[in-house]
Coordinates of N, CA and C in Angstrom, one line a residue:
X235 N 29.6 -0.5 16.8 CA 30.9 0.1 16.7 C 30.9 1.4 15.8
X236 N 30.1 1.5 15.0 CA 29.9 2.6 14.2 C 29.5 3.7 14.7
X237 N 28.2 3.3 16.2 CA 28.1 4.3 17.0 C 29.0 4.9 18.2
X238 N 30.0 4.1 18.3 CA 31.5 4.1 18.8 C 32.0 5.6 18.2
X239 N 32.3 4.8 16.7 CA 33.4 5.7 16.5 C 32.8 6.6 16.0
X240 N 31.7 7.2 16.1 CA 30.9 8.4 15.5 C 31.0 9.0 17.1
X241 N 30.8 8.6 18.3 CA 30.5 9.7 19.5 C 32.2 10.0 19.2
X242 N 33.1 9.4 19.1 CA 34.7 9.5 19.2 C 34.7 10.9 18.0
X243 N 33.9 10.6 17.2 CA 34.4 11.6 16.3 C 34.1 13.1 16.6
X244 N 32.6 12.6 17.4 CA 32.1 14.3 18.0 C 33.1 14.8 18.8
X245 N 33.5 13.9 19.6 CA 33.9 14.1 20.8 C 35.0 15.2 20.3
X246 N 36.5 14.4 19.5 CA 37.3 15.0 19.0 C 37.3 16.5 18.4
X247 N 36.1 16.5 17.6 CA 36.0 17.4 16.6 C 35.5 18.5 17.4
X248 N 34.0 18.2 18.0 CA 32.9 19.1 18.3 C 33.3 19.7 20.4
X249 N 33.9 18.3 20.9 CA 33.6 18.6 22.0 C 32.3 18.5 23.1
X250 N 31.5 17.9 22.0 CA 29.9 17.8 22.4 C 29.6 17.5 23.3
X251 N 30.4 15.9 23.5 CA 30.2 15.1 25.3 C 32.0 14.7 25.2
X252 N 31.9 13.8 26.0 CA 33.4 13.3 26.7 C 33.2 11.8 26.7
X253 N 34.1 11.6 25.9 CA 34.3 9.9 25.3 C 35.0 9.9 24.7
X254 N 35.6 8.9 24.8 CA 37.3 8.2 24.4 C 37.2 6.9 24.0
X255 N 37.6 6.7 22.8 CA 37.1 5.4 21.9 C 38.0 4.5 23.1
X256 N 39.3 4.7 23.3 CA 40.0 3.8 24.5 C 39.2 3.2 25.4
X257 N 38.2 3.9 26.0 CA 37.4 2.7 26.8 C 36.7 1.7 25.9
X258 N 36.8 1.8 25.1 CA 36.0 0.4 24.1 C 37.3 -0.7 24.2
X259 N 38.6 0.0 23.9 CA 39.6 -1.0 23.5 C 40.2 -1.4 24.9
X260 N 39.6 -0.8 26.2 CA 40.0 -1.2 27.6 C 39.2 -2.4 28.2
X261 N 37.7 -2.1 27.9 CA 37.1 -3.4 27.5 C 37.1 -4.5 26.9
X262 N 37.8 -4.6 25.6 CA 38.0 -5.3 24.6 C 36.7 -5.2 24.1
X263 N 36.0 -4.6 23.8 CA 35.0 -4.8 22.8 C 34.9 -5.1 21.6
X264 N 34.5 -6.1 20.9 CA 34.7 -6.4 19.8 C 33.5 -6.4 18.5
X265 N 33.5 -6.1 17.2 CA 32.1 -6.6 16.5 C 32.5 -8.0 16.7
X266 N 30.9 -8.5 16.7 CA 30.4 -9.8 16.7 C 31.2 -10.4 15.2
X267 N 31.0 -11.9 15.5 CA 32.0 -12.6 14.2 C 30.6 -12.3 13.0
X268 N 31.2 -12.3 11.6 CA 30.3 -12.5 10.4 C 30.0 -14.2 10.4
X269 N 29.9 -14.8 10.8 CA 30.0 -16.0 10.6 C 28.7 -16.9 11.4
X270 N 28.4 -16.0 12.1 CA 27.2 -16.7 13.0 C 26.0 -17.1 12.0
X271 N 25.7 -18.1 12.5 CA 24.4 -18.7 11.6 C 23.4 -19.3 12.7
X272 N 22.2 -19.4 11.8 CA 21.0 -20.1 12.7 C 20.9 -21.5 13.3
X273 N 20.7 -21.1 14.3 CA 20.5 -22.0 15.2 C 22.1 -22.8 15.8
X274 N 22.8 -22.0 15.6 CA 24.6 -22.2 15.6 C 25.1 -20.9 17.0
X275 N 24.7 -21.5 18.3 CA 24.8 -19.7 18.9 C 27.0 -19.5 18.7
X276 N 27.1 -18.6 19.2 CA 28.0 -18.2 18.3 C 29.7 -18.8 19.3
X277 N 30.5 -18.8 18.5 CA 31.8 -19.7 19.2 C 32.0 -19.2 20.6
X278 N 32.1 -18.0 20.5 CA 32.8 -17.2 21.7 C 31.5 -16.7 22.6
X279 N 31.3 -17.1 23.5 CA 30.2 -16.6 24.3 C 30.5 -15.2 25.1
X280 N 29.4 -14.5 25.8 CA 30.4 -13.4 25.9 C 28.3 -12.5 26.0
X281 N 28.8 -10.9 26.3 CA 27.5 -10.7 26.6 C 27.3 -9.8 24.7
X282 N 26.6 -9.7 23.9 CA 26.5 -9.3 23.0 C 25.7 -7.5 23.0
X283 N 25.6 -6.7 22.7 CA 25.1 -5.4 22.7 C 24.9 -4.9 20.8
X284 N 23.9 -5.6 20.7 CA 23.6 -5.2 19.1 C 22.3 -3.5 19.1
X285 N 22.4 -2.8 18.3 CA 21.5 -2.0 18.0 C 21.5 -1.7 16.3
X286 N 19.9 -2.7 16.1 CA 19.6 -2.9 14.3 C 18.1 -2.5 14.8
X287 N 17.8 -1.7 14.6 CA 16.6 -1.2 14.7 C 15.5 -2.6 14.6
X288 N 15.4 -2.4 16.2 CA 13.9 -3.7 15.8 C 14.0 -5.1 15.7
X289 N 15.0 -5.5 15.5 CA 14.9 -6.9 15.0 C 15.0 -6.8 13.3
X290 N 15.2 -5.8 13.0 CA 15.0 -6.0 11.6 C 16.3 -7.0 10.6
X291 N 15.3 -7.6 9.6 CA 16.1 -8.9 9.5 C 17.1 -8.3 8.5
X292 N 18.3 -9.5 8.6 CA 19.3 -9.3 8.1 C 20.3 -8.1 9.0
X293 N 20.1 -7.9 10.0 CA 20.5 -7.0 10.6 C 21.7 -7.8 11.4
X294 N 22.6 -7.2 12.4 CA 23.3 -8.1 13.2 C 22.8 -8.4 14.8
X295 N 21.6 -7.6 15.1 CA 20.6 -8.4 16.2 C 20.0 -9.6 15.9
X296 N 19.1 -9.3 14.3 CA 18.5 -10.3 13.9 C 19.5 -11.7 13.4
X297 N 20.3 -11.8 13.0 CA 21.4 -13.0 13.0 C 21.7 -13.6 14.1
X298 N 21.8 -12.9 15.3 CA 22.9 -13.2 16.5 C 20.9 -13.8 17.3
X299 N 19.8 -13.3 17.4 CA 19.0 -13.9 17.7 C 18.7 -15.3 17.2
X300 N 18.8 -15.4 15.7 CA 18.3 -16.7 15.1 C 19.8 -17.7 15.7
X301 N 20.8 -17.3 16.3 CA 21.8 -18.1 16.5 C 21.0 -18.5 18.2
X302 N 20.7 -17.7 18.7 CA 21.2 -17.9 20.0 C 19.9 -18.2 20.9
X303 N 18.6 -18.2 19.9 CA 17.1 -18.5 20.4 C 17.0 -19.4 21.0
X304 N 17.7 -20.7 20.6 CA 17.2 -21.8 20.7 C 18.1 -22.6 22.0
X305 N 18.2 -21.8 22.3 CA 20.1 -21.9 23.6 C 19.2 -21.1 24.7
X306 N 19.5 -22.0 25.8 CA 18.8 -22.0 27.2 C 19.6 -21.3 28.0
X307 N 20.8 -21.2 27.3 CA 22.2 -20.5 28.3 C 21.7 -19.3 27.7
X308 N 21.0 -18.9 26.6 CA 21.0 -17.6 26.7 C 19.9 -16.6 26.6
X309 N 19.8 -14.9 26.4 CA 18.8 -13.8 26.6 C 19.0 -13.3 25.3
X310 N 17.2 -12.8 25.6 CA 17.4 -12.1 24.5 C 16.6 -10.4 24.9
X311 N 17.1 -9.4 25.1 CA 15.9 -8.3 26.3 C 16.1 -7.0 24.7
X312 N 15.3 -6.9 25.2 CA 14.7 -5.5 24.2 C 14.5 -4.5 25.5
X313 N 15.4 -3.0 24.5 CA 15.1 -1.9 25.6 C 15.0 -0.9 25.3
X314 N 14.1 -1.2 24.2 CA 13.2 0.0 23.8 C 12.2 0.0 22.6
X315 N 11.1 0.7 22.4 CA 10.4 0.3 21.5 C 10.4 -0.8 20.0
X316 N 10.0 -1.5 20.2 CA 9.6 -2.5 18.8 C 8.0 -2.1 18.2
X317 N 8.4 -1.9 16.9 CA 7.0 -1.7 16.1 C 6.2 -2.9 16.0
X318 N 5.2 -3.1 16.5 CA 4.3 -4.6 16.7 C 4.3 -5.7 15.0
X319 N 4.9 -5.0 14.3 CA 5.1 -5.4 12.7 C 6.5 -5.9 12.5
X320 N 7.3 -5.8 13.2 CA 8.9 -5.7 12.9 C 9.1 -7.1 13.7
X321 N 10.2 -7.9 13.5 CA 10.4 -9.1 13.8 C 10.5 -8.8 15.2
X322 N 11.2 -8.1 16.1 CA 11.3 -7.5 16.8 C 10.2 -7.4 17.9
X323 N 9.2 -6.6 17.6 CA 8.1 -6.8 18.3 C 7.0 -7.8 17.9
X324 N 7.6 -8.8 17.2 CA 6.9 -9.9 17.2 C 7.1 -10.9 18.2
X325 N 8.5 -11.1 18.1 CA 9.5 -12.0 19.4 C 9.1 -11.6 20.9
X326 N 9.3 -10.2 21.2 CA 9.2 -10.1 22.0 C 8.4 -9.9 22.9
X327 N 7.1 -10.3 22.7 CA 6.0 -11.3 23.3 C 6.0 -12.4 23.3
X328 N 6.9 -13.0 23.1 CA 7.2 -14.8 23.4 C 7.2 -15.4 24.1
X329 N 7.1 -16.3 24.6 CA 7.4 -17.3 25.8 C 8.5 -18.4 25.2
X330 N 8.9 -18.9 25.9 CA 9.8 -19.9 26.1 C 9.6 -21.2 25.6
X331 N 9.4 -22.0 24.6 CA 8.0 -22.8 24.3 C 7.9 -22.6 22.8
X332 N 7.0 -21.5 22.7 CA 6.8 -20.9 21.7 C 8.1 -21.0 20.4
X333 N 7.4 -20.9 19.2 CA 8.4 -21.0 17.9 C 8.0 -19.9 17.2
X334 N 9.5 -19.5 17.1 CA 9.9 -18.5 15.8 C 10.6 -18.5 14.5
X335 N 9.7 -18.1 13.8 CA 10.2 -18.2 12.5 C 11.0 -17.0 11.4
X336 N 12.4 -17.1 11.5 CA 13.4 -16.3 10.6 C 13.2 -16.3 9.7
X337 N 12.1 -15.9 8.7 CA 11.7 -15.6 7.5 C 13.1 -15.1 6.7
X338 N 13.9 -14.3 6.7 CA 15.2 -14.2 5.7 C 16.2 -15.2 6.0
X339 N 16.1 -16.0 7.1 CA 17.1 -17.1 7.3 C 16.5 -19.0 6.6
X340 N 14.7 -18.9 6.7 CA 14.3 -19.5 6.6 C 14.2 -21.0 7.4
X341 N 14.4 -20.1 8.7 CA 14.5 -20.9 9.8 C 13.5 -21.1 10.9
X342 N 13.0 -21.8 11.6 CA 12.4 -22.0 12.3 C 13.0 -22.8 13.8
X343 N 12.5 -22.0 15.1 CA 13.3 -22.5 15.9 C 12.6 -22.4 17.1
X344 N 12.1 -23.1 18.4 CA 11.6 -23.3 19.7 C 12.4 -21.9 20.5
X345 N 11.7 -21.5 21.2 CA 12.6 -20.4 22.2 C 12.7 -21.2 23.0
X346 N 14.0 -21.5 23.3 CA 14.8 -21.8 24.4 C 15.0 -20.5 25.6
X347 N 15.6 -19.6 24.7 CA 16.0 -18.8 25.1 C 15.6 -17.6 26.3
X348 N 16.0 -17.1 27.2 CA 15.3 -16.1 28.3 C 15.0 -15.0 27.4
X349 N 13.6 -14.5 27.1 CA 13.2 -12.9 26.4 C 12.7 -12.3 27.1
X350 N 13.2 -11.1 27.4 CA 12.8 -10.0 28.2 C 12.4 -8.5 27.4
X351 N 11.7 -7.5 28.0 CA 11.5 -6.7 27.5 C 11.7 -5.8 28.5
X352 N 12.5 -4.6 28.4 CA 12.9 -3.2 29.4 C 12.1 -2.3 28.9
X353 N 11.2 -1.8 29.5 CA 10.7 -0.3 28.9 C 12.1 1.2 29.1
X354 N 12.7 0.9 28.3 CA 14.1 1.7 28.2 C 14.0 3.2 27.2
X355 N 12.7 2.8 26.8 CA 13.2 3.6 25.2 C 12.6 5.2 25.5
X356 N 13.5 5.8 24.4 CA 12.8 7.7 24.4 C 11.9 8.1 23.6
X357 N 11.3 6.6 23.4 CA 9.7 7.0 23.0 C 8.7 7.4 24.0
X358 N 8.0 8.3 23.8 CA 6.9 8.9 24.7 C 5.4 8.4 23.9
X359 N 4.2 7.6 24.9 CA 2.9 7.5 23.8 C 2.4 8.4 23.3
X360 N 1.4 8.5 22.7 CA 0.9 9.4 22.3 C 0.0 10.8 23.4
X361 N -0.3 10.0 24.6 CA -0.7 10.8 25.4 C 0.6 11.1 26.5
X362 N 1.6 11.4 26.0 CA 2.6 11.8 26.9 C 2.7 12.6 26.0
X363 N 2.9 12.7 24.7 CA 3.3 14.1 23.5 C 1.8 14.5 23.7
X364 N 0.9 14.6 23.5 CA 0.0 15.5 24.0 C -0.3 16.2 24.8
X365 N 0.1 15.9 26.1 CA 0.4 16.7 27.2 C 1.9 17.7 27.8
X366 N 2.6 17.4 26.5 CA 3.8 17.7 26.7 C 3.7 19.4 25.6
X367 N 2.9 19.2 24.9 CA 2.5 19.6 23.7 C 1.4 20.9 24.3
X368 N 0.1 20.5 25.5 CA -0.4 21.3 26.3 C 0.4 22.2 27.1
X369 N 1.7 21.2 27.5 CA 2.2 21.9 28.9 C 3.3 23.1 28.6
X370 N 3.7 23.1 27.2 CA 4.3 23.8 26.7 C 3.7 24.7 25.8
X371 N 2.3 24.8 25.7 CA 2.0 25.9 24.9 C 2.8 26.7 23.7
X372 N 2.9 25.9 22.5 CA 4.0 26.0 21.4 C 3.1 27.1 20.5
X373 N 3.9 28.1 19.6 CA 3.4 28.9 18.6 C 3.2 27.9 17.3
X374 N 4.6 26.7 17.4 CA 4.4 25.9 16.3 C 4.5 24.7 16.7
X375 N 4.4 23.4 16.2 CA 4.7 22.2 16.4 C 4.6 21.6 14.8
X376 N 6.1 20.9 14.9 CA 6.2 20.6 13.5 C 6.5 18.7 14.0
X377 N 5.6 18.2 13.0 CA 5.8 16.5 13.1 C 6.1 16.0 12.1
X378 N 7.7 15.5 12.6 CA 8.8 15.1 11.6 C 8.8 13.6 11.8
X379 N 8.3 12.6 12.9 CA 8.6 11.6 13.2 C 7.2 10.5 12.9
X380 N 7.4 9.3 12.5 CA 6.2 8.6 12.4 C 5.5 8.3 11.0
X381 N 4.3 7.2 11.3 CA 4.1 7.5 9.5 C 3.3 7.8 9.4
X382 N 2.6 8.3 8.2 CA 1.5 9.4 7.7 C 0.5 9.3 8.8
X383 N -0.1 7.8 8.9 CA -1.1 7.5 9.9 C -1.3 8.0 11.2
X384 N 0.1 7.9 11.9 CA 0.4 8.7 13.0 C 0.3 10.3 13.1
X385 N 1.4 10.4 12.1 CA 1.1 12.0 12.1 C -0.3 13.0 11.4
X386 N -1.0 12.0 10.8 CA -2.0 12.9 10.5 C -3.1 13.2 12.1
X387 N -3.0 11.5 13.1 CA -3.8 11.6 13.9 C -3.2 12.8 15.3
X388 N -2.0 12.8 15.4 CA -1.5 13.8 16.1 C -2.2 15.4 15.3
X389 N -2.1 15.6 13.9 CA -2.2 16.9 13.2 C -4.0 16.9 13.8
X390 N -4.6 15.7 13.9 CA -5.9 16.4 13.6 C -6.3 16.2 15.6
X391 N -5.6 16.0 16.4 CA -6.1 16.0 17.5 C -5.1 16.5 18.8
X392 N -4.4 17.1 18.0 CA -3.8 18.2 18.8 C -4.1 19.8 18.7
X393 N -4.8 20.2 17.8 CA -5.4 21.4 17.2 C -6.6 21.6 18.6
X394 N -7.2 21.1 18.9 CA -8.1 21.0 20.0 C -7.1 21.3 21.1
X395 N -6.3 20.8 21.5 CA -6.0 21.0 22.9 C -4.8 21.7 22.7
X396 N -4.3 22.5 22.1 CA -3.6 23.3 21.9 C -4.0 24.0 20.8
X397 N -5.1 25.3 20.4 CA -5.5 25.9 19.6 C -4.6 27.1 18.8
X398 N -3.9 27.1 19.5 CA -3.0 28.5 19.5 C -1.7 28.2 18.4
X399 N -1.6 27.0 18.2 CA -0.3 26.6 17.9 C -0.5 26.3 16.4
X400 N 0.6 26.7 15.2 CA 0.1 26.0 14.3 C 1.1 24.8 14.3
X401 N 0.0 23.5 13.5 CA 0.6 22.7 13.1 C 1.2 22.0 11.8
X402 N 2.4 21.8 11.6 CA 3.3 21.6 10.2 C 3.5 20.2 10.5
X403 N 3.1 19.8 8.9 CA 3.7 18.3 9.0 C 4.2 18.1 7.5
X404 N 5.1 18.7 7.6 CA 6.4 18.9 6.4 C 6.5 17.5 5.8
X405 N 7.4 17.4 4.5 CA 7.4 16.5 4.0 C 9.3 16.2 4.0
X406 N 9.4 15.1 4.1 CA 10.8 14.9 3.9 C 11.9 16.2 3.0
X407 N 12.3 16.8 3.5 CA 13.0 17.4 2.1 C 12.6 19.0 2.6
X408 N 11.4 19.4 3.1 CA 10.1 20.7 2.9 C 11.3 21.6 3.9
X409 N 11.3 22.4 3.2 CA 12.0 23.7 4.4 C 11.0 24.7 5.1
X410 N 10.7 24.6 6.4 CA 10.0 25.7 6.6 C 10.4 26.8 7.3
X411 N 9.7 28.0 7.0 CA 10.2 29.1 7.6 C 8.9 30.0 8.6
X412 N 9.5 29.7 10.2 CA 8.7 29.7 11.1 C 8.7 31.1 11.6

């Protein structure tokens, strides 16, 4: 809902895209109840649309999963990158069978549940930004996204196949002037 009322606000203010918080309330969309607990799927059934980055716990994906895992009536689909570290991309190699454990709930529960995975997301691998990075022949390329590990291996192997370009890998905060 917060990403709701934030496009509503561009919308209003900036003009940016075209959205009308009204279609939320023509739908009835609602936040999920606070009240959902593990292994309790939730009163009102209904199709759920959470975005908590990941699975990350204590989030309201990560509650509404520990509710609804163990329930055969229901799904659980991921549609776009999970970090193989994050509850998230832990789950979502699961089978049906298999048991997961809510470490902040301190629950443990059998998947019942249908898990699916959509390759949905606007992440590109690493050999798709390298070629993207070739194909565009950049003066600069600055790497703002990722962690150190990542971006150092992009800084040290992108220099080869794009020689021309320099590369910045600024620090949170760093202003540069290109």
């Amino acid at each position: 809902m917060e990403i709701v009322n934030y496009f509503d606000l561009l919308s209003r203010q900036f003009g940016y895209l075209r959205f009308d918080r009204s279609i939320v309330n023509d739908l009835n969309i609602r936040r999920p109840s606070r009240d959902i607990k593990p292994g309790t799927p939730p009163s009102e059934r209904g199709l759920y649309l959470l975005s908590s980055g990941m699975l990350i716990e204590n989030t309201p994906s990560y509650n509404l999963a520990a509710s609804i895992i163990s329930d055969p009536n229901s799904g659980i689909c991921f549609v776009g990158y999970c970090d193989p570290d994050t509850p998230g991309g832990q789950l979502k190699d699961l089978k049906q069978g298999n048991r997961f454990y809510f470490s902040a709930h301190n629950y443990d529960a059998e998947i019942r549940a249908d898990i699916q995975d959509h390759h949905l997301t606007g992440h590109a691998d690493r050999g798709e930004l390298v070629l993207f990075a070739k194909q565009q022949a950049p003066k600069n390329i600055l790497l703002t996204h990722g962690d150190e590990e990542a971006r150092d291996w992009f800084r040290k192997n992108l220099h080869p196949i794009v020689p021309e370009a320099n590369i910045h890998n600024p620090l949170p905060g760093d202003i540069l002037t290109l």
